[in-house]
Amino acid sequence: MVSIVEHPLVQHKLTRLRDKNTQPKEFRELLSEISSLMLYEVTRNLPLKEVEVETPLGIAKGKVLDNKEIAIVPILRAGLVMAEGMLQILPSAKVGHIGLYRDPQTLQPVQYYTKLPEDIHKREVIVVDPMLATGGSAVAAISILKSKGVRNIKFVCIICAPEGVEALESSYPEVEIYTAAIDERLNDHGYIIPGLGDAGDRLFGTK
Ligand code: PRP
Ligand code: URA
């Protein structure tokens, strides 16, 4: 299940992200903003309960979120900035971290850090990483969460390759994928074409 977020603000910011001339400061701001906007779609079906609220002039019927406990889990490094953007509009979410990097030769994910909320198994979990390329990192992160008993997982990225969507769907068909774009293909080094380049390097200026 893949949802492409076509909202004009998301698509506008995605184009700025792709531009090779966009520098790290603006790149971080755009990724944070686009992530907040995408969370709007991701949380569209959260349950609500009816409450009454006293206004200065009377009693109004209102709706509040029905105790749906959420955790945001960024895949390090690039997912960190997405998590920050989502926390702007969902500040009560807990945050878990999964550190993975791709071995440049094998393209296999290497795990180097995991720190998750103790009650992660009770939460709806939103895994965030801007790039779904081969899908290896997303599958590894989700398998860590599954091993902790998490049942309810959504995966949010900014750009996918068709290969990554296929890998994630075949390993975990129950995980909903949200993205702003599905690009053409991977190149021989596992980079998404046309993509936006190396997300971590562009965010943190490491190359
Ligand atoms: C990038 C990206 C994803 C991964 C996607 O991270 O942020 O985590 O590659 O590729 P995959 O779908 O083929 O696994 P990278 O491994 O470069 O680590 P970094 O964020 O620390 O730079
Ligand atoms: N990781 C990135 O940062 N970019 C890609 O295109 C693929 C993997």
JSON list of C-alpha atoms and ligand atoms in Angstrom, two decimals:
[
{"chain": "A", "resi": 1, "resn": "MET", "atom": "CA", "xyz": [0.00, 0.00, 0.00]},
{"chain": "A", "resi": 2, "resn": "VAL", "atom": "CA", "xyz": [1.73, 3.18, -1.18]},
{"chain": "A", "resi": 3, "resn": "SER", "atom": "CA", "xyz": [0.23, 6.66, -0.79]},
{"chain": "A", "resi": 4, "resn": "ILE", "atom": "CA", "xyz": [1.82, 9.43, -2.81]},
{"chain": "A", "resi": 5, "resn": "VAL", "atom": "CA", "xyz": [1.29, 12.79, -1.13]},
{"chain": "A", "resi": 6, "resn": "GLU", "atom": "CA", "xyz": [0.49, 15.09, -4.04]},
{"chain": "A", "resi": 7, "resn": "HIS", "atom": "CA", "xyz": [-0.27, 18.23, -2.02]},
{"chain": "A", "resi": 8, "resn": "PRO", "atom": "CA", "xyz": [1.13, 21.29, -3.87]},
{"chain": "A", "resi": 9, "resn": "LEU", "atom": "CA", "xyz": [3.17, 22.46, -0.87]},
{"chain": "A", "resi": 10, "resn": "VAL", "atom": "CA", "xyz": [4.79, 19.03, -0.56]},
{"chain": "A", "resi": 11, "resn": "GLN", "atom": "CA", "xyz": [5.56, 18.85, -4.29]},
{"chain": "A", "resi": 12, "resn": "HIS", "atom": "CA", "xyz": [6.96, 22.41, -4.30]},
{"chain": "A", "resi": 13, "resn": "LYS", "atom": "CA", "xyz": [9.29, 21.67, -1.39]},
{"chain": "A", "resi": 14, "resn": "LEU", "atom": "CA", "xyz": [10.33, 18.34, -2.93]},
{"chain": "A", "resi": 15, "resn": "THR", "atom": "CA", "xyz": [11.49, 20.15, -6.06]},
{"chain": "A", "resi": 16, "resn": "ARG", "atom": "CA", "xyz": [13.58, 22.54, -3.95]},
{"chain": "A", "resi": 17, "resn": "LEU", "atom": "CA", "xyz": [15.06, 19.52, -2.10]},
{"chain": "A", "resi": 18, "resn": "ARG", "atom": "CA", "xyz": [16.04, 17.86, -5.38]},
{"chain": "A", "resi": 19, "resn": "ASP", "atom": "CA", "xyz": [17.86, 20.97, -6.66]},
{"chain": "A", "resi": 20, "resn": "LYS", "atom": "CA", "xyz": [21.60, 20.40, -6.44]},
{"chain": "A", "resi": 21, "resn": "ASN", "atom": "CA", "xyz": [22.10, 24.08, -5.59]},
{"chain": "A", "resi": 22, "resn": "THR", "atom": "CA", "xyz": [20.04, 23.87, -2.37]},
{"chain": "A", "resi": 23, "resn": "GLN", "atom": "CA", "xyz": [22.50, 24.22, 0.52]},
{"chain": "A", "resi": 24, "resn": "PRO", "atom": "CA", "xyz": [22.38, 22.30, 3.86]},
{"chain": "A", "resi": 25, "resn": "LYS", "atom": "CA", "xyz": [20.60, 25.03, 5.89]},
{"chain": "A", "resi": 26, "resn": "GLU", "atom": "CA", "xyz": [17.71, 25.29, 3.42]},
{"chain": "A", "resi": 27, "resn": "PHE", "atom": "CA", "xyz": [17.78, 21.53, 2.80]},
{"chain": "A", "resi": 28, "resn": "ARG", "atom": "CA", "xyz": [17.25, 20.86, 6.54]},
{"chain": "A", "resi": 29, "resn": "GLU", "atom": "CA", "xyz": [14.45, 23.44, 6.73]},
{"chain": "A", "resi": 30, "resn": "LEU", "atom": "CA", "xyz": [12.69, 22.01, 3.68]},
{"chain": "A", "resi": 31, "resn": "LEU", "atom": "CA", "xyz": [12.96, 18.41, 4.89]},
{"chain": "A", "resi": 32, "resn": "SER", "atom": "CA", "xyz": [11.58, 19.38, 8.28]},
{"chain": "A", "resi": 33, "resn": "GLU", "atom": "CA", "xyz": [8.67, 21.30, 6.71]},
{"chain": "A", "resi": 34, "resn": "ILE", "atom": "CA", "xyz": [7.79, 18.62, 4.17]},
{"chain": "A", "resi": 35, "resn": "SER", "atom": "CA", "xyz": [7.77, 16.04, 6.99]},
{"chain": "A", "resi": 36, "resn": "SER", "atom": "CA", "xyz": [5.29, 18.11, 9.02]},
{"chain": "A", "resi": 37, "resn": "LEU", "atom": "CA", "xyz": [3.06, 18.37, 5.97]},
{"chain": "A", "resi": 38, "resn": "MET", "atom": "CA", "xyz": [3.26, 14.64, 5.27]},
{"chain": "A", "resi": 39, "resn": "LEU", "atom": "CA", "xyz": [2.34, 13.84, 8.86]},
{"chain": "A", "resi": 40, "resn": "TYR", "atom": "CA", "xyz": [-0.97, 15.55, 8.18]},
{"chain": "A", "resi": 41, "resn": "GLU", "atom": "CA", "xyz": [-1.77, 12.75, 5.66]},
{"chain": "A", "resi": 42, "resn": "VAL", "atom": "CA", "xyz": [-0.28, 9.97, 7.79]},
{"chain": "A", "resi": 43, "resn": "THR", "atom": "CA", "xyz": [-2.46, 10.87, 10.79]},
{"chain": "A", "resi": 44, "resn": "ARG", "atom": "CA", "xyz": [-5.64, 11.43, 8.78]},
{"chain": "A", "resi": 45, "resn": "ASN", "atom": "CA", "xyz": [-7.46, 8.42, 10.29]},
{"chain": "A", "resi": 46, "resn": "LEU", "atom": "CA", "xyz": [-6.41, 8.77, 13.93]},
{"chain": "A", "resi": 47, "resn": "PRO", "atom": "CA", "xyz": [-9.39, 8.10, 16.20]},
{"chain": "A", "resi": 48, "resn": "LEU", "atom": "CA", "xyz": [-11.10, 11.05, 17.90]},
{"chain": "A", "resi": 49, "resn": "LYS", "atom": "CA", "xyz": [-13.38, 11.22, 20.92]},
{"chain": "A", "resi": 50, "resn": "GLU", "atom": "CA", "xyz": [-16.03, 13.81, 21.62]},
{"chain": "A", "resi": 51, "resn": "VAL", "atom": "CA", "xyz": [-15.51, 16.18, 24.55]},
{"chain": "A", "resi": 52, "resn": "GLU", "atom": "CA", "xyz": [-17.08, 19.38, 25.82]},
{"chain": "A", "resi": 53, "resn": "VAL", "atom": "CA", "xyz": [-15.01, 22.51, 26.21]},
{"chain": "A", "resi": 54, "resn": "GLU", "atom": "CA", "xyz": [-15.91, 25.71, 28.01]},
{"chain": "A", "resi": 55, "resn": "THR", "atom": "CA", "xyz": [-15.32, 28.76, 25.83]},
{"chain": "A", "resi": 56, "resn": "PRO", "atom": "CA", "xyz": [-15.49, 32.30, 27.27]},
{"chain": "A", "resi": 57, "resn": "LEU", "atom": "CA", "xyz": [-19.12, 32.37, 26.07]},
{"chain": "A", "resi": 58, "resn": "GLY", "atom": "CA", "xyz": [-20.52, 28.90, 26.58]},
{"chain": "A", "resi": 59, "resn": "ILE", "atom": "CA", "xyz": [-20.05, 25.15, 26.15]},
{"chain": "A", "resi": 60, "resn": "ALA", "atom": "CA", "xyz": [-18.90, 23.79, 22.78]},
{"chain": "A", "resi": 61, "resn": "LYS", "atom": "CA", "xyz": [-18.73, 20.20, 21.60]},
{"chain": "A", "resi": 62, "resn": "GLY", "atom": "CA", "xyz": [-15.25, 19.35, 20.45]},
{"chain": "A", "resi": 63, "resn": "LYS", "atom": "CA", "xyz": [-13.07, 16.42, 19.45]},
{"chain": "A", "resi": 64, "resn": "VAL", "atom": "CA", "xyz": [-9.68, 15.40, 20.78]},
{"chain": "A", "resi": 65, "resn": "LEU", "atom": "CA", "xyz": [-7.30, 12.59, 19.86]},
{"chain": "A", "resi": 66, "resn": "ASP", "atom": "CA", "xyz": [-8.44, 9.39, 21.55]},
{"chain": "A", "resi": 67, "resn": "ASN", "atom": "CA", "xyz": [-5.28, 8.46, 23.48]},
{"chain": "A", "resi": 68, "resn": "LYS", "atom": "CA", "xyz": [-3.59, 7.07, 20.41]},
{"chain": "A", "resi": 69, "resn": "GLU", "atom": "CA", "xyz": [-0.02, 6.68, 21.59]},
{"chain": "A", "resi": 70, "resn": "ILE", "atom": "CA", "xyz": [2.46, 7.33, 18.80]},
{"chain": "A", "resi": 71, "resn": "ALA", "atom": "CA", "xyz": [6.21, 6.84, 18.49]},
{"chain": "A", "resi": 72, "resn": "ILE", "atom": "CA", "xyz": [8.28, 8.35, 15.70]},
{"chain": "A", "resi": 73, "resn": "VAL", "atom": "CA", "xyz": [11.34, 6.27, 14.81]},
{"chain": "A", "resi": 74, "resn": "PRO", "atom": "CA", "xyz": [13.92, 7.99, 12.59]},
{"chain": "A", "resi": 75, "resn": "ILE", "atom": "CA", "xyz": [16.52, 5.86, 10.81]},
{"chain": "A", "resi": 76, "resn": "LEU", "atom": "CA", "xyz": [19.82, 7.69, 11.44]},
{"chain": "A", "resi": 77, "resn": "ARG", "atom": "CA", "xyz": [21.14, 9.95, 10.16]},
{"chain": "A", "resi": 78, "resn": "ALA", "atom": "CA", "xyz": [18.77, 11.44, 7.63]},
{"chain": "A", "resi": 79, "resn": "GLY", "atom": "CA", "xyz": [15.55, 10.47, 9.41]},
{"chain": "A", "resi": 80, "resn": "LEU", "atom": "CA", "xyz": [16.46, 12.74, 12.34]},
{"chain": "A", "resi": 81, "resn": "VAL", "atom": "CA", "xyz": [15.41, 15.92, 10.55]},
{"chain": "A", "resi": 82, "resn": "MET", "atom": "CA", "xyz": [12.12, 14.33, 9.48]},
{"chain": "A", "resi": 83, "resn": "ALA", "atom": "CA", "xyz": [11.38, 13.43, 13.11]},
{"chain": "A", "resi": 84, "resn": "GLU", "atom": "CA", "xyz": [12.06, 17.02, 14.19]},
{"chain": "A", "resi": 85, "resn": "GLY", "atom": "CA", "xyz": [9.55, 18.29, 11.64]},
{"chain": "A", "resi": 86, "resn": "MET", "atom": "CA", "xyz": [6.89, 15.84, 12.77]},
{"chain": "A", "resi": 87, "resn": "LEU", "atom": "CA", "xyz": [7.44, 16.69, 16.45]},
{"chain": "A", "resi": 88, "resn": "GLN", "atom": "CA", "xyz": [6.54, 20.30, 15.66]},
{"chain": "A", "resi": 89, "resn": "ILE", "atom": "CA", "xyz": [2.94, 19.20, 15.17]},
{"chain": "A", "resi": 90, "resn": "LEU", "atom": "CA", "xyz": [2.88, 16.05, 17.31]},
{"chain": "A", "resi": 91, "resn": "PRO", "atom": "CA", "xyz": [4.96, 17.09, 20.32]},
{"chain": "A", "resi": 92, "resn": "SER", "atom": "CA", "xyz": [3.60, 14.36, 22.59]},
{"chain": "A", "resi": 93, "resn": "ALA", "atom": "CA", "xyz": [5.00, 11.55, 20.42]},
{"chain": "A", "resi": 94, "resn": "LYS", "atom": "CA", "xyz": [7.87, 9.55, 21.87]},
{"chain": "A", "resi": 95, "resn": "VAL", "atom": "CA", "xyz": [10.97, 9.10, 19.73]},
{"chain": "A", "resi": 96, "resn": "GLY", "atom": "CA", "xyz": [13.04, 5.96, 19.16]},
{"chain": "A", "resi": 97, "resn": "HIS", "atom": "CA", "xyz": [16.28, 5.88, 17.20]},
{"chain": "A", "resi": 98, "resn": "ILE", "atom": "CA", "xyz": [17.64, 3.20, 14.89]},
{"chain": "A", "resi": 99, "resn": "GLY", "atom": "CA", "xyz": [21.16, 3.71, 13.57]},
{"chain": "A", "resi": 100, "resn": "LEU", "atom": "CA", "xyz": [21.86, 2.04, 10.22]},
{"chain": "A", "resi": 101, "resn": "TYR", "atom": "CA", "xyz": [24.26, 2.80, 7.40]},
{"chain": "A", "resi": 102, "resn": "ARG", "atom": "CA", "xyz": [24.59, 1.11, 4.03]},
{"chain": "A", "resi": 103, "resn": "ASP", "atom": "CA", "xyz": [27.82, -0.69, 3.34]},
{"chain": "A", "resi": 104, "resn": "PRO", "atom": "CA", "xyz": [28.92, 1.06, 0.12]},
{"chain": "A", "resi": 105, "resn": "GLN", "atom": "CA", "xyz": [30.10, -2.21, -1.47]},
{"chain": "A", "resi": 106, "resn": "THR", "atom": "CA", "xyz": [27.33, -4.64, -0.56]},
{"chain": "A", "resi": 107, "resn": "LEU", "atom": "CA", "xyz": [24.58, -1.99, -0.06]},
{"chain": "A", "resi": 108, "resn": "GLN", "atom": "CA", "xyz": [23.51, -4.04, 2.97]},
{"chain": "A", "resi": 109, "resn": "PRO", "atom": "CA", "xyz": [22.43, -2.10, 6.08]},
{"chain": "A", "resi": 110, "resn": "VAL", "atom": "CA", "xyz": [24.81, -2.19, 9.06]},
{"chain": "A", "resi": 111, "resn": "GLN", "atom": "CA", "xyz": [23.17, -1.64, 12.44]},
{"chain": "A", "resi": 112, "resn": "TYR", "atom": "CA", "xyz": [25.13, 0.48, 14.94]},
{"chain": "A", "resi": 113, "resn": "TYR", "atom": "CA", "xyz": [22.58, 1.89, 17.42]},
{"chain": "A", "resi": 114, "resn": "THR", "atom": "CA", "xyz": [19.08, 1.24, 18.71]},
{"chain": "A", "resi": 115, "resn": "LYS", "atom": "CA", "xyz": [17.25, 3.08, 21.49]},
{"chain": "A", "resi": 116, "resn": "LEU", "atom": "CA", "xyz": [13.48, 2.70, 21.65]},
{"chain": "A", "resi": 117, "resn": "PRO", "atom": "CA", "xyz": [10.79, 3.78, 24.14]},
{"chain": "A", "resi": 118, "resn": "GLU", "atom": "CA", "xyz": [10.17, 1.00, 26.70]},
{"chain": "A", "resi": 119, "resn": "ASP", "atom": "CA", "xyz": [6.49, 0.82, 25.75]},
{"chain": "A", "resi": 120, "resn": "ILE", "atom": "CA", "xyz": [7.16, 0.76, 22.00]},
{"chain": "A", "resi": 121, "resn": "HIS", "atom": "CA", "xyz": [5.14, -2.47, 21.57]},
{"chain": "A", "resi": 122, "resn": "LYS", "atom": "CA", "xyz": [1.97, -0.60, 22.68]},
{"chain": "A", "resi": 123, "resn": "ARG", "atom": "CA", "xyz": [2.44, 2.29, 20.27]},
{"chain": "A", "resi": 124, "resn": "GLU", "atom": "CA", "xyz": [1.57, 3.08, 16.70]},
{"chain": "A", "resi": 125, "resn": "VAL", "atom": "CA", "xyz": [5.00, 3.59, 15.14]},
{"chain": "A", "resi": 126, "resn": "ILE", "atom": "CA", "xyz": [5.91, 5.93, 12.30]},
{"chain": "A", "resi": 127, "resn": "VAL", "atom": "CA", "xyz": [9.31, 5.04, 10.83]},
{"chain": "A", "resi": 128, "resn": "VAL", "atom": "CA", "xyz": [10.92, 7.94, 8.95]},
{"chain": "A", "resi": 129, "resn": "ASP", "atom": "CA", "xyz": [13.78, 8.06, 6.45]},
{"chain": "A", "resi": 130, "resn": "PRO", "atom": "CA", "xyz": [13.83, 10.37, 3.41]},
{"chain": "A", "resi": 131, "resn": "MET", "atom": "CA", "xyz": [15.16, 7.73, 0.99]},
{"chain": "A", "resi": 132, "resn": "LEU", "atom": "CA", "xyz": [13.78, 4.24, 0.23]},
{"chain": "A", "resi": 133, "resn": "ALA", "atom": "CA", "xyz": [16.37, 2.96, -2.24]},
{"chain": "A", "resi": 134, "resn": "THR", "atom": "CA", "xyz": [17.04, -0.82, -2.20]},
{"chain": "A", "resi": 135, "resn": "GLY", "atom": "CA", "xyz": [14.72, -1.02, 0.82]},
{"chain": "A", "resi": 136, "resn": "GLY", "atom": "CA", "xyz": [17.38, -2.78, 2.91]},
{"chain": "A", "resi": 137, "resn": "SER", "atom": "CA", "xyz": [17.46, -0.12, 5.65]},
{"chain": "A", "resi": 138, "resn": "ALA", "atom": "CA", "xyz": [13.67, 0.11, 5.93]},
{"chain": "A", "resi": 139, "resn": "VAL", "atom": "CA", "xyz": [13.28, -3.68, 6.09]},
{"chain": "A", "resi": 140, "resn": "ALA", "atom": "CA", "xyz": [16.03, -3.92, 8.74]},
{"chain": "A", "resi": 141, "resn": "ALA", "atom": "CA", "xyz": [14.47, -1.15, 10.86]},
{"chain": "A", "resi": 142, "resn": "ILE", "atom": "CA", "xyz": [11.02, -2.71, 10.66]},
{"chain": "A", "resi": 143, "resn": "SER", "atom": "CA", "xyz": [12.35, -6.14, 11.55]},
{"chain": "A", "resi": 144, "resn": "ILE", "atom": "CA", "xyz": [13.95, -4.63, 14.70]},
{"chain": "A", "resi": 145, "resn": "LEU", "atom": "CA", "xyz": [10.58, -3.10, 15.63]},
{"chain": "A", "resi": 146, "resn": "LYS", "atom": "CA", "xyz": [8.72, -6.35, 14.93]},
{"chain": "A", "resi": 147, "resn": "SER", "atom": "CA", "xyz": [11.17, -8.23, 17.16]},
{"chain": "A", "resi": 148, "resn": "LYS", "atom": "CA", "xyz": [10.15, -5.83, 19.98]},
{"chain": "A", "resi": 149, "resn": "GLY", "atom": "CA", "xyz": [6.50, -6.71, 19.47]},
{"chain": "A", "resi": 150, "resn": "VAL", "atom": "CA", "xyz": [5.39, -3.63, 17.51]},
{"chain": "A", "resi": 151, "resn": "ARG", "atom": "CA", "xyz": [2.33, -4.43, 15.39]},
{"chain": "A", "resi": 152, "resn": "ASN", "atom": "CA", "xyz": [1.23, -1.12, 13.95]},
{"chain": "A", "resi": 153, "resn": "ILE", "atom": "CA", "xyz": [3.86, 0.46, 11.66]},
{"chain": "A", "resi": 154, "resn": "LYS", "atom": "CA", "xyz": [3.77, 3.11, 8.94]},
{"chain": "A", "resi": 155, "resn": "PHE", "atom": "CA", "xyz": [6.83, 4.05, 6.86]},
{"chain": "A", "resi": 156, "resn": "VAL", "atom": "CA", "xyz": [7.22, 7.64, 5.68]},
{"chain": "A", "resi": 157, "resn": "CYS", "atom": "CA", "xyz": [9.85, 8.69, 3.15]},
{"chain": "A", "resi": 158, "resn": "ILE", "atom": "CA", "xyz": [10.26, 11.50, 0.64]},
{"chain": "A", "resi": 159, "resn": "ILE", "atom": "CA", "xyz": [11.52, 9.66, -2.45]},
{"chain": "A", "resi": 160, "resn": "CYS", "atom": "CA", "xyz": [11.30, 5.93, -3.25]},
{"chain": "A", "resi": 161, "resn": "ALA", "atom": "CA", "xyz": [12.79, 3.75, -5.95]},
{"chain": "A", "resi": 162, "resn": "PRO", "atom": "CA", "xyz": [10.43, 1.11, -7.36]},
{"chain": "A", "resi": 163, "resn": "GLU", "atom": "CA", "xyz": [12.94, -1.52, -6.16]},
{"chain": "A", "resi": 164, "resn": "GLY", "atom": "CA", "xyz": [12.63, -0.28, -2.55]},
{"chain": "A", "resi": 165, "resn": "VAL", "atom": "CA", "xyz": [8.84, -0.27, -2.64]},
{"chain": "A", "resi": 166, "resn": "GLU", "atom": "CA", "xyz": [8.87, -3.84, -3.94]},
{"chain": "A", "resi": 167, "resn": "ALA", "atom": "CA", "xyz": [11.35, -5.01, -1.27]},
{"chain": "A", "resi": 168, "resn": "LEU", "atom": "CA", "xyz": [9.39, -3.42, 1.57]},
{"chain": "A", "resi": 169, "resn": "GLU", "atom": "CA", "xyz": [6.02, -4.60, 0.27]},
{"chain": "A", "resi": 170, "resn": "SER", "atom": "CA", "xyz": [7.22, -8.17, -0.16]},
{"chain": "A", "resi": 171, "resn": "SER", "atom": "CA", "xyz": [8.75, -8.34, 3.35]},
{"chain": "A", "resi": 172, "resn": "TYR", "atom": "CA", "xyz": [6.02, -6.40, 5.17]},
{"chain": "A", "resi": 173, "resn": "PRO", "atom": "CA", "xyz": [2.87, -6.03, 3.04]},
{"chain": "A", "resi": 174, "resn": "GLU", "atom": "CA", "xyz": [0.93, -4.75, 6.06]},
{"chain": "A", "resi": 175, "resn": "VAL", "atom": "CA", "xyz": [3.13, -1.63, 6.44]},
{"chain": "A", "resi": 176, "resn": "GLU", "atom": "CA", "xyz": [1.62, 1.43, 4.76]},
{"chain": "A", "resi": 177, "resn": "ILE", "atom": "CA", "xyz": [4.16, 3.50, 2.81]},
{"chain": "A", "resi": 178, "resn": "TYR", "atom": "CA", "xyz": [3.80, 7.27, 2.42]},
{"chain": "A", "resi": 179, "resn": "THR", "atom": "CA", "xyz": [6.03, 9.11, -0.02]},
{"chain": "A", "resi": 180, "resn": "ALA", "atom": "CA", "xyz": [6.16, 12.34, -2.01]},
{"chain": "A", "resi": 181, "resn": "ALA", "atom": "CA", "xyz": [7.48, 10.61, -5.17]},
{"chain": "A", "resi": 182, "resn": "ILE", "atom": "CA", "xyz": [8.34, 7.28, -6.76]},
{"chain": "A", "resi": 183, "resn": "ASP", "atom": "CA", "xyz": [11.34, 7.83, -9.05]},
{"chain": "A", "resi": 184, "resn": "GLU", "atom": "CA", "xyz": [12.60, 5.87, -12.08]},
{"chain": "A", "resi": 185, "resn": "ARG", "atom": "CA", "xyz": [15.21, 3.43, -10.79]},
{"chain": "A", "resi": 186, "resn": "LEU", "atom": "CA", "xyz": [18.43, 2.82, -8.85]},
{"chain": "A", "resi": 187, "resn": "ASN", "atom": "CA", "xyz": [21.87, 3.33, -10.37]},
{"chain": "A", "resi": 188, "resn": "ASP", "atom": "CA", "xyz": [24.76, 0.83, -10.02]},
{"chain": "A", "resi": 189, "resn": "HIS", "atom": "CA", "xyz": [25.71, 2.34, -6.63]},
{"chain": "A", "resi": 190, "resn": "GLY", "atom": "CA", "xyz": [22.19, 2.02, -5.22]},
{"chain": "A", "resi": 191, "resn": "TYR", "atom": "CA", "xyz": [21.35, 5.73, -5.57]},
{"chain": "A", "resi": 192, "resn": "ILE", "atom": "CA", "xyz": [17.88, 6.80, -6.64]},
{"chain": "A", "resi": 193, "resn": "ILE", "atom": "CA", "xyz": [17.72, 8.31, -10.15]},
{"chain": "A", "resi": 194, "resn": "PRO", "atom": "CA", "xyz": [16.98, 11.22, -10.42]},
{"chain": "A", "resi": 195, "resn": "GLY", "atom": "CA", "xyz": [16.46, 11.38, -6.61]},
{"chain": "A", "resi": 196, "resn": "LEU", "atom": "CA", "xyz": [18.16, 14.11, -4.65]},
{"chain": "A", "resi": 197, "resn": "GLY", "atom": "CA", "xyz": [21.62, 12.63, -4.07]},
{"chain": "A", "resi": 198, "resn": "ASP", "atom": "CA", "xyz": [22.88, 11.48, -0.68]},
{"chain": "A", "resi": 199, "resn": "ALA", "atom": "CA", "xyz": [20.37, 12.74, 1.87]},
{"chain": "A", "resi": 200, "resn": "GLY", "atom": "CA", "xyz": [22.69, 12.49, 4.90]},
{"chain": "A", "resi": 201, "resn": "ASP", "atom": "CA", "xyz": [25.52, 14.33, 3.16]},
{"chain": "A", "resi": 202, "resn": "ARG", "atom": "CA", "xyz": [23.23, 17.07, 1.88]},
{"chain": "A", "resi": 203, "resn": "LEU", "atom": "CA", "xyz": [21.65, 17.55, 5.33]},
{"chain": "A", "resi": 204, "resn": "PHE", "atom": "CA", "xyz": [24.87, 17.67, 7.31]},
{"chain": "A", "resi": 205, "resn": "GLY", "atom": "CA", "xyz": [27.38, 18.92, 4.72]},
{"chain": "A", "resi": 206, "resn": "THR", "atom": "CA", "xyz": [29.61, 15.85, 5.02]},
{"chain": "A", "resi": 207, "resn": "LYS", "atom": "CA", "xyz": [30.60, 15.82, 1.34]},
{"chain": "B", "resi": 1, "resn": "PRP", "atom": "C1", "xyz": [20.58, 6.42, 3.34]},
{"chain": "B", "resi": 1, "resn": "PRP", "atom": "C2", "xyz": [19.13, 6.76, 3.61]},
{"chain": "B", "resi": 1, "resn": "PRP", "atom": "C3", "xyz": [18.56, 5.45, 4.02]},
{"chain": "B", "resi": 1, "resn": "PRP", "atom": "C4", "xyz": [19.32, 4.47, 3.15]},
{"chain": "B", "resi": 1, "resn": "PRP", "atom": "C5", "xyz": [18.43, 4.04, 2.02]},
{"chain": "B", "resi": 1, "resn": "PRP", "atom": "O1", "xyz": [21.28, 6.34, 4.51]},
{"chain": "B", "resi": 1, "resn": "PRP", "atom": "O2", "xyz": [18.96, 7.78, 4.56]},
{"chain": "B", "resi": 1, "resn": "PRP", "atom": "O3", "xyz": [18.72, 5.14, 5.39]},
{"chain": "B", "resi": 1, "resn": "PRP", "atom": "O4", "xyz": [20.47, 5.17, 2.65]},
{"chain": "B", "resi": 1, "resn": "PRP", "atom": "O5", "xyz": [19.04, 3.07, 1.25]},
{"chain": "B", "resi": 1, "resn": "PRP", "atom": "P1", "xyz": [18.47, 1.58, 1.15]},
{"chain": "B", "resi": 1, "resn": "PRP", "atom": "O6", "xyz": [17.01, 1.67, 0.92]},
{"chain": "B", "resi": 1, "resn": "PRP", "atom": "O7", "xyz": [19.23, 1.03, -0.02]},
{"chain": "B", "resi": 1, "resn": "PRP", "atom": "O8", "xyz": [18.82, 0.85, 2.42]},
{"chain": "B", "resi": 1, "resn": "PRP", "atom": "P2", "xyz": [22.83, 5.94, 4.56]},
{"chain": "B", "resi": 1, "resn": "PRP", "atom": "O9", "xyz": [22.98, 4.47, 4.61]},
{"chain": "B", "resi": 1, "resn": "PRP", "atom": "O10", "xyz": [23.55, 6.67, 3.47]},
{"chain": "B", "resi": 1, "resn": "PRP", "atom": "O11", "xyz": [23.29, 6.45, 5.99]},
{"chain": "B", "resi": 1, "resn": "PRP", "atom": "P3", "xyz": [23.39, 7.94, 6.57]},
{"chain": "B", "resi": 1, "resn": "PRP", "atom": "O12", "xyz": [22.00, 8.46, 6.76]},
{"chain": "B", "resi": 1, "resn": "PRP", "atom": "O13", "xyz": [24.10, 7.76, 7.87]},
{"chain": "B", "resi": 1, "resn": "PRP", "atom": "O14", "xyz": [24.16, 8.77, 5.59]},
{"chain": "B", "resi": 2, "resn": "URA", "atom": "N1", "xyz": [20.55, 6.97, 0.14]},
{"chain": "B", "resi": 2, "resn": "URA", "atom": "C1", "xyz": [20.54, 8.27, -0.21]},
{"chain": "B", "resi": 2, "resn": "URA", "atom": "O1", "xyz": [20.81, 9.15, 0.63]},
{"chain": "B", "resi": 2, "resn": "URA", "atom": "N2", "xyz": [20.21, 8.60, -1.47]},
{"chain": "B", "resi": 2, "resn": "URA", "atom": "C2", "xyz": [19.90, 7.66, -2.39]},
{"chain": "B", "resi": 2, "resn": "URA", "atom": "O2", "xyz": [19.61, 8.03, -3.55]},
{"chain": "B", "resi": 2, "resn": "URA", "atom": "C3", "xyz": [19.94, 6.31, -2.01]},
{"chain": "B", "resi": 2, "resn": "URA", "atom": "C4", "xyz": [20.27, 5.99, -0.74]}
]
